[in-house]
PDB file of N, CA and C in Angstrom:
ATOM      1  N   MET A   1       0.968  -1.022  -0.013  1.00  0.00           N
ATOM      2  CA  MET A   1      -0.176  -0.097   0.062  1.00  0.00           C
ATOM      3  C   MET A   1       0.784   1.143  -0.181  1.00  0.00           C
ATOM      4  N   ASN A   2       0.536   2.102  -0.659  1.00  0.00           N
ATOM      5  CA  ASN A   2       1.268   3.723  -0.616  1.00  0.00           C
ATOM      6  C   ASN A   2       1.311   4.214   0.594  1.00  0.00           C
ATOM      7  N   ALA A   3       2.379   4.719   1.101  1.00  0.00           N
ATOM      8  CA  ALA A   3       2.576   5.464   2.419  1.00  0.00           C
ATOM      9  C   ALA A   3       1.503   6.285   2.441  1.00  0.00           C
ATOM     10  N   SER A   4       1.148   7.212   1.415  1.00  0.00           N
ATOM     11  CA  SER A   4       0.138   8.268   1.511  1.00  0.00           C
ATOM     12  C   SER A   4      -1.289   7.760   1.894  1.00  0.00           C
ATOM     13  N   TYR A   5      -1.748   6.645   1.559  1.00  0.00           N
ATOM     14  CA  TYR A   5      -2.992   6.271   1.890  1.00  0.00           C
ATOM     15  C   TYR A   5      -3.378   6.041   3.286  1.00  0.00           C
ATOM     16  N   PRO A   6      -2.812   5.756   4.287  1.00  0.00           N
ATOM     17  CA  PRO A   6      -3.361   5.943   5.514  1.00  0.00           C
ATOM     18  C   PRO A   6      -3.766   7.278   6.107  1.00  0.00           C
ATOM     19  N   LEU A   7      -2.911   8.128   5.672  1.00  0.00           N
ATOM     20  CA  LEU A   7      -3.127   9.865   6.175  1.00  0.00           C
ATOM     21  C   LEU A   7      -4.215  10.037   5.237  1.00  0.00           C
ATOM     22  N   LEU A   8      -4.303   9.996   4.094  1.00  0.00           N
ATOM     23  CA  LEU A   8      -5.482  10.527   3.241  1.00  0.00           C
ATOM     24  C   LEU A   8      -6.909   9.874   3.594  1.00  0.00           C
ATOM     25  N   VAL A   9      -6.862   8.509   4.038  1.00  0.00           N
ATOM     26  CA  VAL A   9      -8.115   7.969   4.771  1.00  0.00           C
ATOM     27  C   VAL A   9      -8.202   8.568   5.932  1.00  0.00           C
ATOM     28  N   LYS A  10      -7.087   8.551   6.561  1.00  0.00           N
ATOM     29  CA  LYS A  10      -7.363   9.449   7.988  1.00  0.00           C
ATOM     30  C   LYS A  10      -8.088  10.623   7.934  1.00  0.00           C
ATOM     31  N   LEU A  11      -7.807  11.273   6.899  1.00  0.00           N
ATOM     32  CA  LEU A  11      -8.327  12.713   6.638  1.00  0.00           C
ATOM     33  C   LEU A  11      -9.720  12.998   6.171  1.00  0.00           C
ATOM     34  N   LEU A  12      -9.801  11.804   5.490  1.00  0.00           N
ATOM     35  CA  LEU A  12     -11.345  11.774   4.957  1.00  0.00           C
ATOM     36  C   LEU A  12     -12.210  10.993   5.910  1.00  0.00           C
ATOM     37  N   ARG A  13     -11.807  10.631   6.648  1.00  0.00           N
ATOM     38  CA  ARG A  13     -12.316   9.552   7.986  1.00  0.00           C
ATOM     39  C   ARG A  13     -12.773  11.147   8.870  1.00  0.00           C
ATOM     40  N   ASN A  14     -12.006  11.637   9.003  1.00  0.00           N
ATOM     41  CA  ASN A  14     -12.405  12.834   9.962  1.00  0.00           C
ATOM     42  C   ASN A  14     -12.865  14.225   9.290  1.00  0.00           C
ATOM     43  N   TYR A  15     -13.252  13.992   7.970  1.00  0.00           N
ATOM     44  CA  TYR A  15     -13.620  15.251   7.280  1.00  0.00           C
ATOM     45  C   TYR A  15     -14.804  16.010   7.878  1.00  0.00           C
ATOM     46  N   HIS A  16     -15.495  15.389   8.438  1.00  0.00           N
ATOM     47  CA  HIS A  16     -16.937  16.251   9.051  1.00  0.00           C
ATOM     48  C   HIS A  16     -16.656  16.127  10.737  1.00  0.00           C
ATOM     49  N   ASP A  17     -15.709  15.692  11.255  1.00  0.00           N
ATOM     50  CA  ASP A  17     -15.425  15.775  12.632  1.00  0.00           C
ATOM     51  C   ASP A  17     -14.782  17.231  12.921  1.00  0.00           C
ATOM     52  N   ASN A  18     -15.157  18.208  13.758  1.00  0.00           N
ATOM     53  CA  ASN A  18     -14.811  19.432  13.979  1.00  0.00           C
ATOM     54  C   ASN A  18     -13.544  19.406  15.040  1.00  0.00           C
ATOM     55  N   SER A  19     -13.775  18.433  15.327  1.00  0.00           N
ATOM     56  CA  SER A  19     -12.533  18.345  16.550  1.00  0.00           C
ATOM     57  C   SER A  19     -11.118  18.167  15.856  1.00  0.00           C
ATOM     58  N   ALA A  20     -10.197  18.828  16.228  1.00  0.00           N
ATOM     59  CA  ALA A  20      -9.030  18.300  15.463  1.00  0.00           C
ATOM     60  C   ALA A  20      -8.100  17.079  15.993  1.00  0.00           C
ATOM     61  N   PHE A  21      -7.444  16.700  15.056  1.00  0.00           N
ATOM     62  CA  PHE A  21      -6.815  15.449  15.327  1.00  0.00           C
ATOM     63  C   PHE A  21      -5.124  15.757  15.161  1.00  0.00           C
ATOM     64  N   SER A  22      -4.323  14.842  15.933  1.00  0.00           N
ATOM     65  CA  SER A  22      -2.824  15.381  15.369  1.00  0.00           C
ATOM     66  C   SER A  22      -2.409  14.926  14.374  1.00  0.00           C
ATOM     67  N   LEU A  23      -1.470  15.477  14.224  1.00  0.00           N
ATOM     68  CA  LEU A  23      -0.881  15.322  13.093  1.00  0.00           C
ATOM     69  C   LEU A  23       0.795  15.890  12.874  1.00  0.00           C
ATOM     70  N   ASN A  24       1.747  14.786  12.887  1.00  0.00           N
ATOM     71  CA  ASN A  24       2.930  15.020  12.825  1.00  0.00           C
ATOM     72  C   ASN A  24       3.536  15.529  11.408  1.00  0.00           C
ATOM     73  N   ALA A  25       3.600  16.609  11.216  1.00  0.00           N
ATOM     74  CA  ALA A  25       3.931  16.985   9.684  1.00  0.00           C
ATOM     75  C   ALA A  25       5.164  16.240   9.079  1.00  0.00           C
ATOM     76  N   GLU A  26       6.121  16.398   9.976  1.00  0.00           N
ATOM     77  CA  GLU A  26       7.574  15.750   9.952  1.00  0.00           C
ATOM     78  C   GLU A  26       7.250  14.460   9.485  1.00  0.00           C
ATOM     79  N   ALA A  27       6.543  13.687   9.608  1.00  0.00           N
ATOM     80  CA  ALA A  27       6.426  12.024   9.625  1.00  0.00           C
ATOM     81  C   ALA A  27       5.847  11.889   8.178  1.00  0.00           C
ATOM     82  N   HIS A  28       5.283  12.718   7.451  1.00  0.00           N
ATOM     83  CA  HIS A  28       4.875  12.391   6.151  1.00  0.00           C
ATOM     84  C   HIS A  28       5.560  12.819   5.255  1.00  0.00           C
ATOM     85  N   ASP A  29       5.387  12.084   4.099  1.00  0.00           N
ATOM     86  CA  ASP A  29       6.148  12.452   2.686  1.00  0.00           C
ATOM     87  C   ASP A  29       5.191  13.387   1.783  1.00  0.00           C
ATOM     88  N   TRP A  30       5.272  14.714   2.042  1.00  0.00           N
ATOM     89  CA  TRP A  30       3.978  15.501   1.397  1.00  0.00           C
ATOM     90  C   TRP A  30       4.094  15.337   0.016  1.00  0.00           C
ATOM     91  N   PRO A  31       5.026  15.517  -0.684  1.00  0.00           N
ATOM     92  CA  PRO A  31       4.974  15.325  -2.148  1.00  0.00           C
ATOM     93  C   PRO A  31       4.322  14.384  -2.934  1.00  0.00           C
ATOM     94  N   VAL A  32       4.286  13.103  -2.257  1.00  0.00           N
ATOM     95  CA  VAL A  32       3.522  11.755  -2.631  1.00  0.00           C
ATOM     96  C   VAL A  32       2.194  12.186  -1.986  1.00  0.00           C
ATOM     97  N   ILE A  33       1.853  12.669  -0.756  1.00  0.00           N
ATOM     98  CA  ILE A  33       0.533  12.754  -0.264  1.00  0.00           C
ATOM     99  C   ILE A  33      -0.156  13.883  -1.251  1.00  0.00           C
ATOM    100  N   THR A  34       0.450  14.820  -1.751  1.00  0.00           N
ATOM    101  CA  THR A  34      -0.177  15.602  -2.427  1.00  0.00           C
ATOM    102  C   THR A  34      -0.243  15.070  -4.077  1.00  0.00           C
ATOM    103  N   ARG A  35       0.525  14.551  -4.447  1.00  0.00           N
ATOM    104  CA  ARG A  35       0.578  14.002  -5.769  1.00  0.00           C
ATOM    105  C   ARG A  35      -0.621  12.821  -5.885  1.00  0.00           C
ATOM    106  N   ASP A  36      -0.674  11.944  -4.753  1.00  0.00           N
ATOM    107  CA  ASP A  36      -1.872  11.091  -4.547  1.00  0.00           C
ATOM    108  C   ASP A  36      -3.070  11.843  -4.412  1.00  0.00           C
ATOM    109  N   ALA A  37      -3.175  12.873  -3.828  1.00  0.00           N
ATOM    110  CA  ALA A  37      -4.421  13.504  -3.779  1.00  0.00           C
ATOM    111  C   ALA A  37      -4.735  14.057  -4.643  1.00  0.00           C
ATOM    112  N   ALA A  38      -4.012  14.509  -5.656  1.00  0.00           N
ATOM    113  CA  ALA A  38      -4.044  15.117  -6.957  1.00  0.00           C
ATOM    114  C   ALA A  38      -4.785  14.239  -7.616  1.00  0.00           C
ATOM    115  N   ARG A  39      -3.987  12.843  -7.741  1.00  0.00           N
ATOM    116  CA  ARG A  39      -4.262  11.976  -8.729  1.00  0.00           C
ATOM    117  C   ARG A  39      -5.903  11.422  -8.356  1.00  0.00           C
ATOM    118  N   HIS A  40      -6.405  11.352  -6.906  1.00  0.00           N
ATOM    119  CA  HIS A  40      -7.739  10.998  -6.760  1.00  0.00           C
ATOM    120  C   HIS A  40      -8.500  11.908  -6.666  1.00  0.00           C
ATOM    121  N   GLY A  41      -8.589  12.988  -7.132  1.00  0.00           N
ATOM    122  CA  GLY A  41      -9.227  14.154  -6.899  1.00  0.00           C
ATOM    123  C   GLY A  41      -9.636  14.911  -5.634  1.00  0.00           C
ATOM    124  N   LEU A  42      -8.410  14.461  -4.733  1.00  0.00           N
ATOM    125  CA  LEU A  42      -9.198  14.720  -3.258  1.00  0.00           C
ATOM    126  C   LEU A  42      -8.021  16.158  -2.953  1.00  0.00           C
ATOM    127  N   MET A  43      -7.400  17.153  -3.520  1.00  0.00           N
ATOM    128  CA  MET A  43      -7.060  18.269  -3.155  1.00  0.00           C
ATOM    129  C   MET A  43      -7.606  19.230  -2.538  1.00  0.00           C
ATOM    130  N   GLN A  44      -8.961  19.445  -2.953  1.00  0.00           N
ATOM    131  CA  GLN A  44      -9.866  20.324  -2.238  1.00  0.00           C
ATOM    132  C   GLN A  44     -10.081  19.910  -0.840  1.00  0.00           C
ATOM    133  N   PHE A  45     -10.294  19.015  -0.496  1.00  0.00           N
ATOM    134  CA  PHE A  45     -10.670  17.852   0.633  1.00  0.00           C
ATOM    135  C   PHE A  45      -9.022  18.213   1.860  1.00  0.00           C
ATOM    136  N   LEU A  46      -8.007  17.806   0.642  1.00  0.00           N
ATOM    137  CA  LEU A  46      -6.825  18.150   1.789  1.00  0.00           C
ATOM    138  C   LEU A  46      -6.691  19.174   2.036  1.00  0.00           C
ATOM    139  N   TYR A  47      -6.837  20.115   1.453  1.00  0.00           N
ATOM    140  CA  TYR A  47      -6.400  21.850   1.578  1.00  0.00           C
ATOM    141  C   TYR A  47      -7.401  22.035   2.683  1.00  0.00           C
ATOM    142  N   ASP A  48      -8.943  21.881   2.629  1.00  0.00           N
ATOM    143  CA  ASP A  48      -9.583  22.251   3.684  1.00  0.00           C
ATOM    144  C   ASP A  48      -9.613  21.353   4.988  1.00  0.00           C
ATOM    145  N   LEU A  49      -8.984  20.384   5.228  1.00  0.00           N
ATOM    146  CA  LEU A  49      -8.809  19.727   6.011  1.00  0.00           C
ATOM    147  C   LEU A  49      -7.386  19.953   6.907  1.00  0.00           C
ATOM    148  N   LEU A  50      -6.342  20.443   5.759  1.00  0.00           N
ATOM    149  CA  LEU A  50      -4.912  20.879   6.189  1.00  0.00           C
ATOM    150  C   LEU A  50      -5.005  22.245   7.029  1.00  0.00           C
ATOM    151  N   SER A  51      -5.881  22.942   6.315  1.00  0.00           N
ATOM    152  CA  SER A  51      -5.934  24.350   6.746  1.00  0.00           C
ATOM    153  C   SER A  51      -6.757  24.616   7.881  1.00  0.00           C
ATOM    154  N   ARG A  52      -7.289  23.585   8.779  1.00  0.00           N
ATOM    155  CA  ARG A  52      -8.294  23.958   9.627  1.00  0.00           C
ATOM    156  C   ARG A  52      -7.418  24.122  10.935  1.00  0.00           C
ATOM    157  N   PRO A  53      -7.518  25.284  11.927  1.00  0.00           N
ATOM    158  CA  PRO A  53      -6.649  25.547  12.955  1.00  0.00           C
ATOM    159  C   PRO A  53      -5.870  24.508  13.719  1.00  0.00           C
ATOM    160  N   GLY A  54      -6.603  23.594  14.012  1.00  0.00           N
ATOM    161  CA  GLY A  54      -5.883  22.572  14.973  1.00  0.00           C
ATOM    162  C   GLY A  54      -5.112  21.636  14.234  1.00  0.00           C
ATOM    163  N   VAL A  55      -5.208  21.648  12.838  1.00  0.00           N
ATOM    164  CA  VAL A  55      -4.240  20.355  12.140  1.00  0.00           C
ATOM    165  C   VAL A  55      -3.230  21.659  11.224  1.00  0.00           C
ATOM    166  N   ARG A  56      -3.305  22.954  10.818  1.00  0.00           N
ATOM    167  CA  ARG A  56      -2.531  23.662  10.280  1.00  0.00           C
ATOM    168  C   ARG A  56      -1.231  24.045  11.192  1.00  0.00           C
ATOM    169  N   LYS A  57      -1.277  23.935  12.319  1.00  0.00           N
ATOM    170  CA  LYS A  57       0.127  24.424  12.908  1.00  0.00           C
ATOM    171  C   LYS A  57       1.238  23.350  12.679  1.00  0.00           C
ATOM    172  N   GLY A  58       0.658  22.090  12.053  1.00  0.00           N
ATOM    173  CA  GLY A  58       1.962  20.979  12.049  1.00  0.00           C
ATOM    174  C   GLY A  58       2.209  20.993  10.552  1.00  0.00           C
ATOM    175  N   ILE A  59       1.553  22.141   9.510  1.00  0.00           N
ATOM    176  CA  ILE A  59       2.094  21.982   8.318  1.00  0.00           C
ATOM    177  C   ILE A  59       2.560  23.125   7.867  1.00  0.00           C
ATOM    178  N   PRO A  60       3.932  22.465   7.129  1.00  0.00           N
ATOM    179  CA  PRO A  60       4.795  23.757   6.299  1.00  0.00           C
ATOM    180  C   PRO A  60       3.888  24.887   5.683  1.00  0.00           C
ATOM    181  N   PRO A  61       4.157  26.054   5.945  1.00  0.00           N
ATOM    182  CA  PRO A  61       3.376  27.415   5.313  1.00  0.00           C
ATOM    183  C   PRO A  61       3.389  27.062   3.731  1.00  0.00           C
ATOM    184  N   GLN A  62       4.528  27.043   3.068  1.00  0.00           N
ATOM    185  CA  GLN A  62       4.619  26.673   1.813  1.00  0.00           C
ATOM    186  C   GLN A  62       3.926  25.535   1.298  1.00  0.00           C
ATOM    187  N   LEU A  63       3.968  24.637   1.881  1.00  0.00           N
ATOM    188  CA  LEU A  63       3.140  23.388   1.548  1.00  0.00           C
ATOM    189  C   LEU A  63       1.500  23.553   1.267  1.00  0.00           C
ATOM    190  N   LEU A  64       1.379  24.282   2.639  1.00  0.00           N
ATOM    191  CA  LEU A  64      -0.329  24.821   2.430  1.00  0.00           C
ATOM    192  C   LEU A  64      -0.679  25.693   1.411  1.00  0.00           C
ATOM    193  N   GLU A  65       0.069  26.808   0.974  1.00  0.00           N
ATOM    194  CA  GLU A  65       0.490  27.776  -0.155  1.00  0.00           C
ATOM    195  C   GLU A  65       0.119  27.056  -1.225  1.00  0.00           C
ATOM    196  N   GLU A  66       1.167  26.068  -1.626  1.00  0.00           N
ATOM    197  CA  GLU A  66       1.489  25.273  -2.701  1.00  0.00           C
ATOM    198  C   GLU A  66      -0.008  24.623  -3.100  1.00  0.00           C
ATOM    199  N   ILE A  67      -0.813  24.128  -1.947  1.00  0.00           N
ATOM    200  CA  ILE A  67      -2.052  23.090  -1.925  1.00  0.00           C
ATOM    201  C   ILE A  67      -3.259  24.091  -2.310  1.00  0.00           C
ATOM    202  N   LYS A  68      -3.116  25.385  -1.881  1.00  0.00           N
ATOM    203  CA  LYS A  68      -4.098  26.397  -2.039  1.00  0.00           C
ATOM    204  C   LYS A  68      -3.789  26.911  -3.820  1.00  0.00           C
ATOM    205  N   ARG A  69      -2.700  26.969  -3.922  1.00  0.00           N
ATOM    206  CA  ARG A  69      -2.703  27.571  -5.165  1.00  0.00           C
ATOM    207  C   ARG A  69      -3.265  26.515  -6.231  1.00  0.00           C
ATOM    208  N   GLU A  70      -3.297  25.182  -6.133  1.00  0.00           N
ATOM    209  CA  GLU A  70      -3.474  23.966  -6.860  1.00  0.00           C
ATOM    210  C   GLU A  70      -5.046  24.034  -6.863  1.00  0.00           C
ATOM    211  N   CYS A  71      -5.829  24.126  -5.712  1.00  0.00           N
ATOM    212  CA  CYS A  71      -7.022  24.055  -5.706  1.00  0.00           C
ATOM    213  C   CYS A  71      -7.712  25.315  -6.241  1.00  0.00           C
ATOM    214  N   PHE A  72      -7.100  26.583  -6.265  1.00  0.00           N
ATOM    215  CA  PHE A  72      -7.544  27.935  -7.230  1.00  0.00           C
ATOM    216  C   PHE A  72      -7.527  27.125  -8.533  1.00  0.00           C
ATOM    217  N   ARG A  73      -6.326  26.807  -9.010  1.00  0.00           N
ATOM    218  CA  ARG A  73      -6.177  26.317 -10.434  1.00  0.00           C
ATOM    219  C   ARG A  73      -7.445  25.446 -10.582  1.00  0.00           C
ATOM    220  N   LEU A  74      -7.783  24.715  -9.898  1.00  0.00           N
ATOM    221  CA  LEU A  74      -8.739  23.274 -10.322  1.00  0.00           C
ATOM    222  C   LEU A  74     -10.302  24.085 -10.302  1.00  0.00           C
ATOM    223  N   ALA A  75     -10.224  25.170  -9.378  1.00  0.00           N
ATOM    224  CA  ALA A  75     -11.629  25.926  -9.720  1.00  0.00           C
ATOM    225  C   ALA A  75     -11.670  26.637 -10.642  1.00  0.00           C
ATOM    226  N   ALA A  76     -10.665  27.253 -11.275  1.00  0.00           N
ATOM    227  CA  ALA A  76     -10.567  27.874 -12.697  1.00  0.00           C
ATOM    228  C   ALA A  76     -11.010  26.824 -13.520  1.00  0.00           C
ATOM    229  N   THR A  77     -10.198  26.023 -13.794  1.00  0.00           N
ATOM    230  CA  THR A  77     -10.562  24.734 -14.369  1.00  0.00           C
ATOM    231  C   THR A  77     -11.809  24.718 -14.971  1.00  0.00           C
ATOM    232  N   ASN A  78     -12.303  24.379 -13.402  1.00  0.00           N
ATOM    233  CA  ASN A  78     -13.655  23.690 -13.560  1.00  0.00           C
ATOM    234  C   ASN A  78     -14.700  24.876 -14.037  1.00  0.00           C
ATOM    235  N   LEU A  79     -14.451  26.180 -13.938  1.00  0.00           N
ATOM    236  CA  LEU A  79     -15.415  27.220 -14.213  1.00  0.00           C
ATOM    237  C   LEU A  79     -15.503  27.252 -15.768  1.00  0.00           C
ATOM    238  N   ILE A  80     -14.095  26.759 -16.474  1.00  0.00           N
ATOM    239  CA  ILE A  80     -14.306  26.935 -17.828  1.00  0.00           C
ATOM    240  C   ILE A  80     -15.112  25.581 -18.357  1.00  0.00           C
ATOM    241  N   LEU A  81     -14.737  24.677 -17.619  1.00  0.00           N
ATOM    242  CA  LEU A  81     -15.627  23.306 -18.201  1.00  0.00           C
ATOM    243  C   LEU A  81     -16.846  23.625 -17.933  1.00  0.00           C
ATOM    244  N   LEU A  82     -17.318  24.607 -16.851  1.00  0.00           N
ATOM    245  CA  LEU A  82     -18.746  24.761 -16.568  1.00  0.00           C
ATOM    246  C   LEU A  82     -19.255  25.482 -17.805  1.00  0.00           C
ATOM    247  N   GLY A  83     -18.476  26.420 -17.984  1.00  0.00           N
ATOM    248  CA  GLY A  83     -19.199  27.121 -19.137  1.00  0.00           C
ATOM    249  C   GLY A  83     -19.298  26.387 -20.509  1.00  0.00           C
ATOM    250  N   GLU A  84     -18.552  25.551 -20.894  1.00  0.00           N
ATOM    251  CA  GLU A  84     -18.286  24.383 -22.049  1.00  0.00           C
ATOM    252  C   GLU A  84     -19.714  23.666 -21.965  1.00  0.00           C
ATOM    253  N   LEU A  85     -19.838  23.228 -20.722  1.00  0.00           N
ATOM    254  CA  LEU A  85     -21.139  22.100 -20.668  1.00  0.00           C
ATOM    255  C   LEU A  85     -22.478  22.966 -20.772  1.00  0.00           C
ATOM    256  N   ARG A  86     -22.129  24.159 -20.291  1.00  0.00           N
ATOM    257  CA  ARG A  86     -23.642  25.185 -20.473  1.00  0.00           C
ATOM    258  C   ARG A  86     -23.833  25.443 -22.148  1.00  0.00           C
ATOM    259  N   ALA A  87     -22.773  25.506 -22.730  1.00  0.00           N
ATOM    260  CA  ALA A  87     -22.957  26.051 -23.902  1.00  0.00           C
ATOM    261  C   ALA A  87     -23.409  24.642 -24.793  1.00  0.00           C
ATOM    262  N   ILE A  88     -22.915  23.543 -24.330  1.00  0.00           N
ATOM    263  CA  ILE A  88     -23.366  22.154 -24.897  1.00  0.00           C
ATOM    264  C   ILE A  88     -24.987  21.736 -24.476  1.00  0.00           C
ATOM    265  N   LEU A  89     -25.056  21.968 -23.488  1.00  0.00           N
ATOM    266  CA  LEU A  89     -26.464  21.762 -23.176  1.00  0.00           C
ATOM    267  C   LEU A  89     -27.350  22.923 -23.782  1.00  0.00           C
ATOM    268  N   ARG A  90     -26.888  24.078 -24.074  1.00  0.00           N
ATOM    269  CA  ARG A  90     -27.929  25.006 -24.423  1.00  0.00           C
ATOM    270  C   ARG A  90     -28.290  24.367 -26.124  1.00  0.00           C
ATOM    271  N   THR A  91     -27.421  24.254 -26.462  1.00  0.00           N
ATOM    272  CA  THR A  91     -27.320  23.502 -27.721  1.00  0.00           C
ATOM    273  C   THR A  91     -28.236  22.413 -28.143  1.00  0.00           C
ATOM    274  N   PHE A  92     -28.268  21.589 -26.900  1.00  0.00           N
ATOM    275  CA  PHE A  92     -28.881  20.151 -27.258  1.00  0.00           C
ATOM    276  C   PHE A  92     -30.622  21.081 -26.590  1.00  0.00           C
ATOM    277  N   GLU A  93     -30.687  21.927 -26.112  1.00  0.00           N
ATOM    278  CA  GLU A  93     -32.141  22.445 -25.480  1.00  0.00           C
ATOM    279  C   GLU A  93     -32.770  22.958 -26.880  1.00  0.00           C
ATOM    280  N   GLU A  94     -31.959  23.697 -27.504  1.00  0.00           N
ATOM    281  CA  GLU A  94     -32.433  24.184 -28.870  1.00  0.00           C
ATOM    282  C   GLU A  94     -32.750  23.516 -30.153  1.00  0.00           C
ATOM    283  N   SER A  95     -31.918  22.565 -29.730  1.00  0.00           N
ATOM    284  CA  SER A  95     -32.319  21.147 -30.834  1.00  0.00           C
ATOM    285  C   SER A  95     -33.321  20.380 -30.376  1.00  0.00           C
ATOM    286  N   HIS A  96     -34.222  20.706 -29.402  1.00  0.00           N
ATOM    287  CA  HIS A  96     -35.134  19.935 -28.561  1.00  0.00           C
ATOM    288  C   HIS A  96     -34.638  18.569 -28.503  1.00  0.00           C
ATOM    289  N   LEU A  97     -33.458  18.173 -27.572  1.00  0.00           N
ATOM    290  CA  LEU A  97     -32.605  16.999 -27.370  1.00  0.00           C
ATOM    291  C   LEU A  97     -32.551  16.938 -26.104  1.00  0.00           C
ATOM    292  N   ARG A  98     -33.291  15.891 -25.350  1.00  0.00           N
ATOM    293  CA  ARG A  98     -32.838  15.393 -24.113  1.00  0.00           C
ATOM    294  C   ARG A  98     -31.263  15.225 -23.485  1.00  0.00           C
ATOM    295  N   CYS A  99     -30.769  15.813 -22.704  1.00  0.00           N
ATOM    296  CA  CYS A  99     -29.579  15.196 -22.267  1.00  0.00           C
ATOM    297  C   CYS A  99     -29.441  15.716 -20.566  1.00  0.00           C
ATOM    298  N   ALA A 100     -28.837  14.455 -20.194  1.00  0.00           N
ATOM    299  CA  ALA A 100     -28.473  14.412 -18.740  1.00  0.00           C
ATOM    300  C   ALA A 100     -26.892  14.154 -18.831  1.00  0.00           C
ATOM    301  N   PRO A 101     -26.371  15.267 -18.245  1.00  0.00           N
ATOM    302  CA  PRO A 101     -24.910  14.923 -18.126  1.00  0.00           C
ATOM    303  C   PRO A 101     -24.491  14.170 -16.624  1.00  0.00           C
ATOM    304  N   LEU A 102     -23.917  12.899 -16.978  1.00  0.00           N
ATOM    305  CA  LEU A 102     -23.798  12.075 -15.782  1.00  0.00           C
ATOM    306  C   LEU A 102     -22.401  11.901 -15.405  1.00  0.00           C
ATOM    307  N   ARG A 103     -21.222  12.906 -16.294  1.00  0.00           N
ATOM    308  CA  ARG A 103     -19.828  12.485 -15.845  1.00  0.00           C
ATOM    309  C   ARG A 103     -19.662  13.706 -15.141  1.00  0.00           C
ATOM    310  N   GLY A 104     -20.467  14.824 -14.741  1.00  0.00           N
ATOM    311  CA  GLY A 104     -19.849  15.909 -14.423  1.00  0.00           C
ATOM    312  C   GLY A 104     -18.966  16.975 -15.152  1.00  0.00           C
ATOM    313  N   LEU A 105     -18.447  17.514 -14.932  1.00  0.00           N
ATOM    314  CA  LEU A 105     -17.783  18.679 -15.924  1.00  0.00           C
ATOM    315  C   LEU A 105     -16.509  18.070 -17.101  1.00  0.00           C
ATOM    316  N   ALA A 106     -16.078  17.104 -16.530  1.00  0.00           N
ATOM    317  CA  ALA A 106     -15.022  16.663 -17.432  1.00  0.00           C
ATOM    318  C   ALA A 106     -15.513  15.743 -18.442  1.00  0.00           C
ATOM    319  N   LEU A 107     -15.833  15.977 -19.806  1.00  0.00           N
ATOM    320  CA  LEU A 107     -16.646  15.426 -20.534  1.00  0.00           C
ATOM    321  C   LEU A 107     -15.664  14.523 -21.651  1.00  0.00           C
TER     322      LEU A 107
END
């Protein structure tokens, strides 16, 4: 099992738990964790969790800033894709064709 998975699973399991859990930032391979989080579409969750007050104190500020930048990049990409999807759906509607996007924004 990849070394980042236990941490990612722990973060996701505690996502809705408002109590902070301890995190030894030095004990983790952050480049691998961020790579795996990006690969699995979890960067927004990772940023949200790591920026919480009880957790953030153990995270290197530059790492948190890199994750934040990636989240903003993803948000910008999603806005572009949303515009494209709206145009496609409008075209289908004008042609009186029913369409139900099932796969999200990435077509």
